[in-house]
PDB file of C-alpha atoms and ligand atoms in Angstrom:
ATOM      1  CA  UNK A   1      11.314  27.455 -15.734  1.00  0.00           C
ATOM      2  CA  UNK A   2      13.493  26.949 -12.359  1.00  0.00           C
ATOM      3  CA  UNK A   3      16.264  24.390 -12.432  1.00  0.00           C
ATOM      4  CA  UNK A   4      15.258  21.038 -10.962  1.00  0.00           C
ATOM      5  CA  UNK A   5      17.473  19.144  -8.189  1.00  0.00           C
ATOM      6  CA  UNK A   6      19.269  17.153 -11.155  1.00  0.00           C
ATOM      7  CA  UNK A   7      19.599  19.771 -13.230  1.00  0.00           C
ATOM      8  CA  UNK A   8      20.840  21.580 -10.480  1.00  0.00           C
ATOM      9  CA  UNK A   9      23.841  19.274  -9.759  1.00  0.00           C
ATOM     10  CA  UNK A  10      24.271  18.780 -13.363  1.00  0.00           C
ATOM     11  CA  UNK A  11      25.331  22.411 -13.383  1.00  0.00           C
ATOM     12  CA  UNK A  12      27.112  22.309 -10.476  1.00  0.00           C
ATOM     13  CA  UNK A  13      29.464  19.271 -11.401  1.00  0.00           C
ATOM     14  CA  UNK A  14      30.140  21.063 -14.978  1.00  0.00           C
ATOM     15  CA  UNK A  15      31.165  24.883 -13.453  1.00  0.00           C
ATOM     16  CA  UNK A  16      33.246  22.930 -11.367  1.00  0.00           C
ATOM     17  CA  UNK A  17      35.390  21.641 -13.603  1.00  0.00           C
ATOM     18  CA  UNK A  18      35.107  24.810 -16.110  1.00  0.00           C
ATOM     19  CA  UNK A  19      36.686  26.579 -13.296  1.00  0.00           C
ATOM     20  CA  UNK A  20      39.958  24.206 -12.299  1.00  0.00           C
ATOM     21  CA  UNK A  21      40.308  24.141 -16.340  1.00  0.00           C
ATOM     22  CA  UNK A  22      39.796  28.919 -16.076  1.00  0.00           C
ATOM     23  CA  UNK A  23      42.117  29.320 -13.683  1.00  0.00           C
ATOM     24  CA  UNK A  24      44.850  27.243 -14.751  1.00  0.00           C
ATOM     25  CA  UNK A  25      44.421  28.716 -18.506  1.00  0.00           C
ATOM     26  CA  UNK A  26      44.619  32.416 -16.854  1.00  0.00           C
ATOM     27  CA  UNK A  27      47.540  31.538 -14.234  1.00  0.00           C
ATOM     28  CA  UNK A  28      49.647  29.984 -17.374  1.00  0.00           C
ATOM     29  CA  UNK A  29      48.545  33.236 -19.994  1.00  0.00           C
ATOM     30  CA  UNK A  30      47.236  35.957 -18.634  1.00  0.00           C
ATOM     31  CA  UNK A  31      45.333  37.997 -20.918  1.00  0.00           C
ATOM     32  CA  UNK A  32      46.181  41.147 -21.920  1.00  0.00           C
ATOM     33  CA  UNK A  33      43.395  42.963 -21.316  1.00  0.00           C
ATOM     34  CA  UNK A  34      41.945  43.900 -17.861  1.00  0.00           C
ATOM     35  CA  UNK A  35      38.047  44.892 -17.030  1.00  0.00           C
ATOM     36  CA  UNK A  36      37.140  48.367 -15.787  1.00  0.00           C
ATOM     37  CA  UNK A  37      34.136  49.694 -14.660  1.00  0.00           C
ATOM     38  CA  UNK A  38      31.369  47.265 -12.876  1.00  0.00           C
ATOM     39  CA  UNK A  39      28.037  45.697 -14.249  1.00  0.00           C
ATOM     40  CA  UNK A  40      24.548  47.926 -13.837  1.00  0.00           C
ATOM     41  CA  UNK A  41      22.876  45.229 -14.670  1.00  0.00           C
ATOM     42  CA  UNK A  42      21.422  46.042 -17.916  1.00  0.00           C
ATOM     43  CA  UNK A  43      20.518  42.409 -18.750  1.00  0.00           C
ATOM     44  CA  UNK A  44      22.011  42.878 -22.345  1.00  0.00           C
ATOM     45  CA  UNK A  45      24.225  39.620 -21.647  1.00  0.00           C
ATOM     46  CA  UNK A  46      20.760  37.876 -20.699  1.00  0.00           C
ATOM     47  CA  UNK A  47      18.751  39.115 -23.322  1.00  0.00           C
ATOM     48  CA  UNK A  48      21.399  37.185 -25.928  1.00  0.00           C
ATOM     49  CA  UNK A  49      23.651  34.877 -24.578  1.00  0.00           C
ATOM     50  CA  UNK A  50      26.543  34.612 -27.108  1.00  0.00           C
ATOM     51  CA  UNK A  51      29.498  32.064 -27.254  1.00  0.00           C
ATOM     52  CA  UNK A  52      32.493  32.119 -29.206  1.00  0.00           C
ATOM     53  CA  UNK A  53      33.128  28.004 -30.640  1.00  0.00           C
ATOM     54  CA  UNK A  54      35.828  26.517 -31.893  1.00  0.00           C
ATOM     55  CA  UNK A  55      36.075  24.767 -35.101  1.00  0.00           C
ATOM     56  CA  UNK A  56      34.554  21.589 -34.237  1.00  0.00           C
ATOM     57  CA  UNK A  57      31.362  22.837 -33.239  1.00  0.00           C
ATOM     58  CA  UNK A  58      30.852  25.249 -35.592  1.00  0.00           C
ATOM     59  CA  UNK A  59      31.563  22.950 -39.103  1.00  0.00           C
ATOM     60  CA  UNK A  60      31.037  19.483 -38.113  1.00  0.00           C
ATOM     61  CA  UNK A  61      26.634  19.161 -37.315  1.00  0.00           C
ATOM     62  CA  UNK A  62      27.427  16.327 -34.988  1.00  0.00           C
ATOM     63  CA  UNK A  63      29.198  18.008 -32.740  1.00  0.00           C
ATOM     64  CA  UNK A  64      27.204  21.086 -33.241  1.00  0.00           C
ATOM     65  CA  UNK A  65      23.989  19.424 -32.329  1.00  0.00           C
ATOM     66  CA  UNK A  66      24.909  17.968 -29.537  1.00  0.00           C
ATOM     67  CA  UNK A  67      26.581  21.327 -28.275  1.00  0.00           C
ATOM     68  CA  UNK A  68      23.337  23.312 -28.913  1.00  0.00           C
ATOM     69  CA  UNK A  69      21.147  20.201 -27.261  1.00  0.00           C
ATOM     70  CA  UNK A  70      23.276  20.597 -24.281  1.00  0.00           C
ATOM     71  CA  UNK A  71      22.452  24.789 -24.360  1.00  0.00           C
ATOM     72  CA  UNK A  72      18.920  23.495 -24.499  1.00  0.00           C
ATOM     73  CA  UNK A  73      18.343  20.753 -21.861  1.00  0.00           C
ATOM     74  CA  UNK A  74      20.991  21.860 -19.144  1.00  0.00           C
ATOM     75  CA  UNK A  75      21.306  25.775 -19.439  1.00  0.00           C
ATOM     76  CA  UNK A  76      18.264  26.345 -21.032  1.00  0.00           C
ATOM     77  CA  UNK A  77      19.573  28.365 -23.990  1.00  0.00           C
ATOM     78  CA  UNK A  78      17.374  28.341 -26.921  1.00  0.00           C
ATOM     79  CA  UNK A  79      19.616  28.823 -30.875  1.00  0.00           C
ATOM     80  CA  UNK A  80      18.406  32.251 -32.274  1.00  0.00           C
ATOM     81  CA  UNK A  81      21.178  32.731 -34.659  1.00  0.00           C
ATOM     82  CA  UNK A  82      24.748  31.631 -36.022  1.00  0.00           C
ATOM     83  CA  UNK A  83      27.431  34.562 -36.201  1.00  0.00           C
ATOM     84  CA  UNK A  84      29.817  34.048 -38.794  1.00  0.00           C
ATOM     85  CA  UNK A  85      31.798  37.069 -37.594  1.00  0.00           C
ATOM     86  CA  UNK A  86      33.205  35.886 -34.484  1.00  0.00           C
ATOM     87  CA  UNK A  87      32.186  32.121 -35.260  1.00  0.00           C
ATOM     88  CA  UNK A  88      29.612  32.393 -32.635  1.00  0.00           C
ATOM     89  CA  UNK A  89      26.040  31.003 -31.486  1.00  0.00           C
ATOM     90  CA  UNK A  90      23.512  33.640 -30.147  1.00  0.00           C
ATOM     91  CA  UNK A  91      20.952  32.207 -28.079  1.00  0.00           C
ATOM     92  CA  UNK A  92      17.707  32.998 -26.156  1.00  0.00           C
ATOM     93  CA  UNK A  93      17.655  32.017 -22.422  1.00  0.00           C
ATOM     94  CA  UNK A  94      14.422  30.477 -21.339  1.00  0.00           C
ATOM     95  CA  UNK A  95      15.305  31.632 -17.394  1.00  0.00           C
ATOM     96  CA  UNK A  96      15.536  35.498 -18.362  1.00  0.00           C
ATOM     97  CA  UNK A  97      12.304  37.684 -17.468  1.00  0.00           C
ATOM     98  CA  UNK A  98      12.839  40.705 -19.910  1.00  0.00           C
ATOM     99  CA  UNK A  99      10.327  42.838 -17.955  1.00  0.00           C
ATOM    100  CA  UNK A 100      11.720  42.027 -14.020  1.00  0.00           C
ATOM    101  CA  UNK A 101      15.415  41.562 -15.946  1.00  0.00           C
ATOM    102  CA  UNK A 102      15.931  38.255 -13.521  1.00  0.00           C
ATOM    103  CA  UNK A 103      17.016  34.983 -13.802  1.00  0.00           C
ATOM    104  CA  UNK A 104      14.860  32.644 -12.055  1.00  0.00           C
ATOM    105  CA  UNK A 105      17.657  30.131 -11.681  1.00  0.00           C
ATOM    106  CA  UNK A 106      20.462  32.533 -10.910  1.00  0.00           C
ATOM    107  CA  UNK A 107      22.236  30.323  -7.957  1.00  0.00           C
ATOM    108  CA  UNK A 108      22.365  27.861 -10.273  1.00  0.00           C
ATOM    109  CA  UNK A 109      23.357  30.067 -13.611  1.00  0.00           C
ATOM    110  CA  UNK A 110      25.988  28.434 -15.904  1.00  0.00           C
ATOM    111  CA  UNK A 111      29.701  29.667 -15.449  1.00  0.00           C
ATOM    112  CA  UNK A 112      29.709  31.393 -18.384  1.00  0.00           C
ATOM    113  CA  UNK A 113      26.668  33.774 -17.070  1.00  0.00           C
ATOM    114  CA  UNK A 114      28.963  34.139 -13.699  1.00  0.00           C
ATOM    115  CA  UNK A 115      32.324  35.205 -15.815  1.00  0.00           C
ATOM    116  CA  UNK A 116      31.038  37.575 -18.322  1.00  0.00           C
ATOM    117  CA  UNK A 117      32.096  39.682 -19.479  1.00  0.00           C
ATOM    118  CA  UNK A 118      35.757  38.361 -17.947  1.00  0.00           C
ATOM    119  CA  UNK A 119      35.878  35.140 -20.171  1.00  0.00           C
ATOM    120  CA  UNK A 120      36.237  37.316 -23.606  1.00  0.00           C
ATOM    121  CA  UNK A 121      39.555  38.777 -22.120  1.00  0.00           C
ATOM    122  CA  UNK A 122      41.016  36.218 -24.180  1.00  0.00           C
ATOM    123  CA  UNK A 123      40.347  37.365 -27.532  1.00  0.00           C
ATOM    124  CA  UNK A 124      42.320  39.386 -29.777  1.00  0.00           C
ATOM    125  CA  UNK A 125      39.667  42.404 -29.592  1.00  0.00           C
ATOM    126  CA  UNK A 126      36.989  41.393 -26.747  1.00  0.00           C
ATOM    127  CA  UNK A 127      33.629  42.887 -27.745  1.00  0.00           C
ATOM    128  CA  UNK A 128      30.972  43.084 -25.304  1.00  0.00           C
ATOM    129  CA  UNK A 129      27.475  43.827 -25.139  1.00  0.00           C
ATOM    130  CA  UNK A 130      26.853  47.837 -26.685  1.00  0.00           C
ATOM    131  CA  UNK A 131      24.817  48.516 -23.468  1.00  0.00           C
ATOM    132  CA  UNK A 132      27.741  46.758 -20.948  1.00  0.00           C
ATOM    133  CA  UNK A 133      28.947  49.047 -18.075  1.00  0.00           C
ATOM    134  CA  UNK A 134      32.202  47.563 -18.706  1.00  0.00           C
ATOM    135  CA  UNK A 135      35.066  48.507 -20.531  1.00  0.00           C
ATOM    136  CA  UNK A 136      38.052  46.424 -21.460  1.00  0.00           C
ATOM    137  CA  UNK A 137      41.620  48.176 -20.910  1.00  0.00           C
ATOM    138  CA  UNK A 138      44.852  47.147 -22.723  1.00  0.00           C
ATOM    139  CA  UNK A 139      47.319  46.014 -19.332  1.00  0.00           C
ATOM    140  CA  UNK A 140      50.457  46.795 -21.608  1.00  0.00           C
ATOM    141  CA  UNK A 141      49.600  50.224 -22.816  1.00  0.00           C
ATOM    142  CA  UNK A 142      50.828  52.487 -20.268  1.00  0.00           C
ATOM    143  CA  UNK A 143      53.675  53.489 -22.677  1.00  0.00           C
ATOM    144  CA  UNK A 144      51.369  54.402 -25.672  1.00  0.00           C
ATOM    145  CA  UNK A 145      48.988  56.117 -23.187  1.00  0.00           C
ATOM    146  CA  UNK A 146      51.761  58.522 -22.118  1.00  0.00           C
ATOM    147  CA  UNK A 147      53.217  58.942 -26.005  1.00  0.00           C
ATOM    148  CA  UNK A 148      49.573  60.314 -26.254  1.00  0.00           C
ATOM    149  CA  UNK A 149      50.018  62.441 -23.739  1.00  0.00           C
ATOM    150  CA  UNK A 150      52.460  63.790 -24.894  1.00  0.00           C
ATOM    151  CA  UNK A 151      51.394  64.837 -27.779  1.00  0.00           C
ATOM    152  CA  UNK A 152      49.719  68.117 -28.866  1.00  0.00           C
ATOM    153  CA  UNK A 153      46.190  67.059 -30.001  1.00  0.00           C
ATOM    154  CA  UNK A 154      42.936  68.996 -30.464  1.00  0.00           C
ATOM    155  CA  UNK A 155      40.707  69.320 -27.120  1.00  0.00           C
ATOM    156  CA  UNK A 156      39.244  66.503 -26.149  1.00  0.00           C
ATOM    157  CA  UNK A 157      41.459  63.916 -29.200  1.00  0.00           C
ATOM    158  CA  UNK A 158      43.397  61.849 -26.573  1.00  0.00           C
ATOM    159  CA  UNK A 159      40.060  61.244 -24.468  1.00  0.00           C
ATOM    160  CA  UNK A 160      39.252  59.813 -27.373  1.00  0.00           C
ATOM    161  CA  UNK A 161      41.808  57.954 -28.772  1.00  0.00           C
ATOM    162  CA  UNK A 162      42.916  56.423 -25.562  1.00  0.00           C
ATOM    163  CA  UNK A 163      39.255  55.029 -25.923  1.00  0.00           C
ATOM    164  CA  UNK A 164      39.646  53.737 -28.830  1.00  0.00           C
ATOM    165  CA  UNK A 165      42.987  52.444 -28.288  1.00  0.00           C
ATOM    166  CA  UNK A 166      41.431  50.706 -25.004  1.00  0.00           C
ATOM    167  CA  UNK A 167      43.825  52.662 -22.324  1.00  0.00           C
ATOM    168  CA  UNK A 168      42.514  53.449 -19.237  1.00  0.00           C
ATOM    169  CA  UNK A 169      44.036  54.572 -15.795  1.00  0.00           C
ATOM    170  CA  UNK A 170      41.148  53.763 -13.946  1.00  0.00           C
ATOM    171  CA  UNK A 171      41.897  51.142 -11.479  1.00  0.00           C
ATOM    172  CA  UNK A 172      41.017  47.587 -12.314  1.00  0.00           C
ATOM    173  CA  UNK A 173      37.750  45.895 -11.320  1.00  0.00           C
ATOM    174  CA  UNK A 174      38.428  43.205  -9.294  1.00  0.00           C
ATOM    175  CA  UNK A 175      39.707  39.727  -9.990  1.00  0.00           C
ATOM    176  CA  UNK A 176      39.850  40.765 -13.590  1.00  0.00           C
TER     177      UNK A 176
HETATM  178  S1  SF4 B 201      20.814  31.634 -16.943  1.00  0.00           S
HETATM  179 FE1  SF4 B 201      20.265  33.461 -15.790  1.00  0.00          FE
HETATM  180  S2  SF4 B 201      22.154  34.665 -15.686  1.00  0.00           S
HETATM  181 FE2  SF4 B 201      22.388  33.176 -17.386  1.00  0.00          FE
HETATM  182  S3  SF4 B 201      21.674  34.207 -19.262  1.00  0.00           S
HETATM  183 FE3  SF4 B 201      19.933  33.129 -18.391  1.00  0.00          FE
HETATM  184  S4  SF4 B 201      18.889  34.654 -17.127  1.00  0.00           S
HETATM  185 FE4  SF4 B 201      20.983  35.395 -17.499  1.00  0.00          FE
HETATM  186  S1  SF4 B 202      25.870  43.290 -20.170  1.00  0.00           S
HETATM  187 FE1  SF4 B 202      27.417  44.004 -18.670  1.00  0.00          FE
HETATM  188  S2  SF4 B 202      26.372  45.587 -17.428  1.00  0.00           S
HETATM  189 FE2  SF4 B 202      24.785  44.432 -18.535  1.00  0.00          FE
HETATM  190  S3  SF4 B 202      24.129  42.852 -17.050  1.00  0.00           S
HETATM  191 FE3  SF4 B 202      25.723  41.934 -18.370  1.00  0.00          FE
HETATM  192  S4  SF4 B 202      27.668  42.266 -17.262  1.00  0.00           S
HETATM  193 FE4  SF4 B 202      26.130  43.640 -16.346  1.00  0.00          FE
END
């Protein structure tokens, strides 16, 4: 269902201050991995919204509840499942059309819809979404890339190691 007026603002009001509190955290520590590649829209981060929560919401049920109750009422993110790997909720968002793959509230999405998959540049080893058009590159690993170059692998090896290894000399997608 489309966000109301108060809903609206509600939303408004909370992005802004999740983005003063962003951008200082990524001014002060930049994270060491970059985004390549742009978004096809595939709707894979709509189809299952997934955030990463820190201890308090994930043990105490409190704090929990209220955090999913806020998913519920403001963003309209329905709990589907609790990852252990990752210590992570999975949700179902009530504003995604899986046959049209739109949101019907997109001006008013939730920051986290408008960052992803740039907020999980962060973590130790981002994962996103199998069907993303993303990738995520390693900023620091020019030097390793080149070691790889210079070695004498099997057709085709360093392709894929650099892969795996997250190196990439494509340039960087923007603002990332
Ligand atoms: S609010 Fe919109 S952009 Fe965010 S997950 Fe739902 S459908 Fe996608
Ligand atoms: S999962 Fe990646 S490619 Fe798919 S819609 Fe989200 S950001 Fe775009």
């Amino acid at each position: 269902m489309r966000d109301g007026s108060l809903r609206r603002l509600v939303k408004a009001t909370v992005r802004a201050i999740w983005w003063v509190e962003l951008t200082a955290r990524r001014r002060l520590r930049p994270p060491r991995f970059r985004l390549a590649g742009t978004c096809e829209g595939c709707g894979a981060c709509c189809e299952r919204p997934t955030i990463a929560v820190g201890r308090a919401i994930w043990f105490l049920p409190v704090t929990r509840r209220i955090f999913v109750a806020w998913q519920r009422y403001i963003n309209g993110f329905v709990l589907v499942e609790r990852i252990r790997e990752g210590r992570a909720l999975a949700f179902r968002c009530t504003h995604y059309d899986p046959e049209t793959l739109l949101c019907d509230s997109y001006d008013s999405r939730p920051a986290l819809c408008r960052d992803y998959p740039r907020l999980l540049l962060h973590q130790p080893w981002p994962e996103l979404f199998e069907a993303c058009t993303y990738r995520v590159v390693d900023r620091h690993g020019a030097g390793l890339s080149e070691a790889i170059d210079a070695l004498e692998l099997a057709p085709g090896e360093a392709v894929r190691l650099k892969e795996r290894l997250r190196l990439d000399d494509g340039p960087p997608t923007d603002s990332s």
